[in-house]
């Protein structure tokens, strides 16, 4: 095998350990020099690995940080950071895993993804997209909190747009895509079952307004352009061994100075 090249700093018994700095050249007229780290090619086997890691922490203290960052810019865009695996012609693309190590005290470490802030234009977008399957199904996107331990509840999932001072707050859209040779995917909202207390509830509430009418709640079945439209079924579940089935209540709210809302039931 080819000879190894090792750059190492000797150990010491006082003060911080010595550091190793690798820096490309500076230019006052054109782009600065590039810094390239590349593993060796394996023409008949795998290419070599590149490992960037901090050493384990000692008896007191944590392990060292890893910082991957582009520099700041005065008149142009700051540099991009790109992390990805290469393409393959006879296998599958390599996975990218971002994970926080486990611990034995305190809350688990967080993972945070945040797009860029702008003081003059719209903030940066955050896009999470599964892989295309040109000959089969596209990949799934799974967002789930881990199961709870012996004591405590599983983590909450919060999907929310931010607040707004002078305009509308952001829309939250959940839906399935269009299909040309099949049917559109279902959208299902369900509450898990439990063994103590009342079942978890589902609440749908339109927005409140202090100057205009409150927001509308609309439920509409799908159109059948060549057949019947879909049905809307509102029902309470069957009662168990003891007790009655749940009530259905259709009611308008009260009014202080005007008429309360009408309740209209009719066919088209």
XYZ file of C-alpha atoms in Angstrom:
268
model
C 0.000 0.000 0.000
C 1.058 3.612 -0.483
C 2.915 5.246 2.356
C 0.940 7.158 4.983
C 1.357 10.834 5.810
C 0.689 11.727 9.432
C 0.512 15.231 10.872
C 0.244 15.110 14.649
C 0.935 17.409 17.603
C 2.737 15.982 20.582
C 1.078 15.685 23.958
C 1.713 18.034 26.867
C 1.061 18.194 30.590
C 0.147 21.874 31.035
C -2.075 24.283 29.128
C -4.215 23.528 26.104
C -3.016 21.035 23.551
C -1.227 22.360 20.472
C -3.362 22.901 17.376
C -3.015 22.066 13.708
C -4.039 24.805 11.247
C -4.440 24.296 7.499
C -5.240 27.443 5.523
C -5.265 28.171 1.818
C -3.812 31.321 0.311
C -5.205 34.845 0.480
C -5.652 37.027 -2.599
C -6.261 40.775 -2.754
C -7.521 40.791 -6.382
C -9.278 37.471 -7.145
C -10.744 34.509 -5.313
C -8.724 33.052 -2.470
C -7.170 29.636 -2.753
C -9.293 26.503 -2.429
C -8.812 23.877 0.259
C -9.542 20.337 -0.930
C -9.583 17.197 1.191
C -10.214 14.057 -0.810
C -9.831 10.383 -0.024
C -8.023 7.959 -2.299
C -9.706 6.281 -5.240
C -10.224 2.533 -5.166
C -10.313 1.519 -8.817
C -11.297 -2.080 -7.996
C -13.011 -1.486 -4.636
C -14.381 1.276 -2.423
C -12.767 4.665 -2.165
C -11.290 5.672 1.163
C -13.250 7.254 3.983
C -12.845 10.773 5.356
C -13.376 11.047 9.090
C -13.629 14.353 10.926
C -14.118 13.851 14.655
C -13.225 15.441 17.961
C -11.570 13.293 20.599
C -13.538 11.871 23.493
C -13.857 14.057 26.589
C -11.763 13.194 29.635
C -12.831 12.662 33.231
C -14.181 16.232 33.372
C -15.452 18.252 30.430
C -17.182 17.561 27.157
C -15.861 16.458 23.815
C -14.813 19.155 21.349
C -17.197 20.846 18.932
C -17.241 20.436 15.167
C -17.950 23.690 13.313
C -18.705 23.781 9.580
C -19.378 27.350 8.509
C -18.875 29.671 5.573
C -17.434 33.117 6.152
C -19.358 36.379 6.191
C -19.643 38.633 3.106
C -19.799 42.429 2.803
C -21.275 42.960 -0.679
C -22.244 39.493 -1.975
C -23.731 36.247 -0.767
C -21.991 34.253 1.905
C -20.779 30.810 0.869
C -23.057 27.791 0.640
C -22.651 24.615 2.671
C -23.445 21.484 0.702
C -23.681 18.020 2.253
C -24.633 15.134 0.008
C -23.789 11.647 -1.173
C -22.755 10.808 -4.719
C -24.840 9.268 -7.470
C -24.615 5.587 -8.328
C -25.485 3.591 -11.446
C -25.754 0.071 -9.971
C -26.837 0.617 -6.373
C -28.633 3.116 -4.219
C -27.482 6.538 -3.141
C -25.726 6.748 0.197
C -27.791 7.743 3.216
C -27.240 10.959 5.185
C -27.812 10.593 8.924
C -27.913 13.475 11.398
C -28.335 12.169 14.934
C -27.714 13.360 18.485
C -25.929 11.031 20.856
C -27.684 9.659 23.900
C -27.066 10.946 27.424
C -27.780 9.946 30.994
C -28.604 13.350 32.568
C -30.744 16.284 31.517
C -32.895 16.574 28.413
C -31.728 15.051 25.154
C -29.748 17.220 22.751
C -31.775 19.174 20.171
C -31.506 19.255 16.381
C -32.442 22.618 14.884
C -32.906 23.524 11.229
C -33.547 27.167 10.458
C -33.532 29.073 7.197
C -31.970 32.501 6.816
C -33.329 35.812 8.076
C -33.608 38.822 5.778
C -34.092 42.462 6.773
C -35.099 43.555 3.232
C -36.904 40.625 1.569
C -38.727 37.405 2.425
C -36.855 35.046 4.741
C -35.317 31.873 3.362
C -37.446 28.824 2.648
C -37.033 25.475 4.380
C -37.764 22.563 2.050
C -37.962 18.889 3.035
C -38.615 16.645 0.051
C -38.483 12.883 -0.377
C -36.687 11.216 -3.277
C -38.331 10.707 -6.647
C -38.992 7.155 -7.804
C -38.982 7.419 -11.595
C -40.124 3.789 -12.006
C -41.940 3.331 -8.685
C -43.265 5.248 -5.688
C -41.533 8.314 -4.297
C -40.099 8.101 -0.811
C -42.071 8.745 2.352
C -41.535 11.569 4.823
C -42.059 10.509 8.420
C -42.283 13.085 11.207
C -42.903 11.391 14.515
C -41.976 11.824 18.162
C -40.410 8.872 19.945
C -42.397 6.621 22.230
C -42.544 7.672 25.878
C -40.605 5.780 28.508
C -41.883 4.235 31.730
C -43.080 7.646 32.966
C -44.210 10.626 30.912
C -45.918 11.258 27.595
C -44.625 11.087 24.040
C -43.460 14.379 22.550
C -45.822 16.863 20.930
C -45.818 17.671 17.212
C -46.463 21.342 16.461
C -47.147 22.610 12.926
C -47.757 26.332 13.040
C -47.087 29.494 11.074
C -45.559 32.487 12.803
C -47.307 35.657 13.911
C -47.578 38.769 11.738
C -47.627 42.459 12.698
C -48.977 44.168 9.546
C -50.120 41.378 7.196
C -51.673 37.944 7.250
C -49.981 35.145 9.116
C -48.827 32.190 7.030
C -51.163 29.531 5.687
C -50.947 25.917 6.849
C -51.847 23.537 4.010
C -52.161 19.761 4.331
C -53.196 17.769 1.287
C -52.354 14.953 -1.103
C -51.230 15.338 -4.704
C -53.173 14.907 -7.920
C -53.272 11.474 -9.621
C -53.884 10.910 -13.350
C -54.278 7.098 -13.355
C -55.449 6.447 -9.806
C -57.230 8.168 -6.966
C -55.983 10.988 -4.806
C -54.337 9.993 -1.560
C -56.379 10.043 1.632
C -55.891 12.552 4.439
C -56.561 10.992 7.829
C -56.612 12.699 11.234
C -57.120 10.305 14.124
C -56.511 10.185 17.870
C -54.777 7.158 19.336
C -56.593 4.896 21.757
C -55.976 4.939 25.520
C -56.714 2.791 28.553
C -57.497 5.472 31.174
C -59.584 8.630 31.156
C -61.694 9.980 28.312
C -60.523 9.598 24.735
C -58.471 12.400 23.211
C -60.455 15.034 21.338
C -60.173 16.567 17.877
C -60.919 20.282 17.751
C -61.356 22.400 14.614
C -61.811 26.120 15.179
C -61.764 28.996 12.695
C -59.975 32.251 13.404
C -61.274 35.008 15.660
C -61.509 38.606 14.444
C -61.935 41.748 16.552
C -63.094 43.951 13.614
C -64.799 41.682 11.046
C -66.680 38.382 10.918
C -64.913 35.354 12.333
C -63.384 32.752 10.050
C -65.421 30.125 8.217
C -65.300 26.376 8.788
C -66.154 24.556 5.566
C -66.551 20.816 4.979
C -67.200 19.704 1.412
C -67.191 16.276 -0.193
C -65.361 15.592 -3.432
C -66.942 16.321 -6.792
C -67.711 13.398 -9.074
C -67.625 14.899 -12.565
C -68.891 11.666 -14.181
C -70.770 10.186 -11.207
C -72.087 11.054 -7.746
C -70.293 13.421 -5.410
C -68.931 12.017 -2.172
C -70.904 11.647 1.034
C -70.314 13.429 4.337
C -70.852 11.248 7.378
C -71.111 12.754 10.860
C -71.793 10.161 13.524
C -70.899 9.243 17.064
C -69.371 5.838 17.736
C -71.437 2.957 19.061
C -71.716 2.679 22.835
C -69.818 -0.006 24.697
C -71.136 -2.550 27.200
C -72.486 0.256 29.412
C -73.453 3.837 28.596
C -75.044 5.570 25.641
C -73.633 6.628 22.308
C -72.373 10.191 22.022
C -74.593 13.191 21.272
C -74.596 15.167 18.045
C -75.071 18.897 18.626
C -75.654 21.396 15.811
C -76.085 24.874 17.243
C -75.350 28.512 16.484
C -73.806 30.748 19.110
C -75.502 33.393 21.193
C -75.715 37.068 20.157
C -75.694 40.229 22.321
C -77.099 42.904 19.969
C -78.083 41.063 16.765
C -79.672 37.840 15.649
C -78.061 34.543 16.525
C -77.032 32.416 13.549
C -79.499 30.294 11.623
C -79.205 26.513 11.308
C -80.051 25.392 7.786
C -80.503 21.759 6.736
C -81.585 20.986 3.206
C -80.853 19.128 -0.017
C -79.461 20.666 -3.207
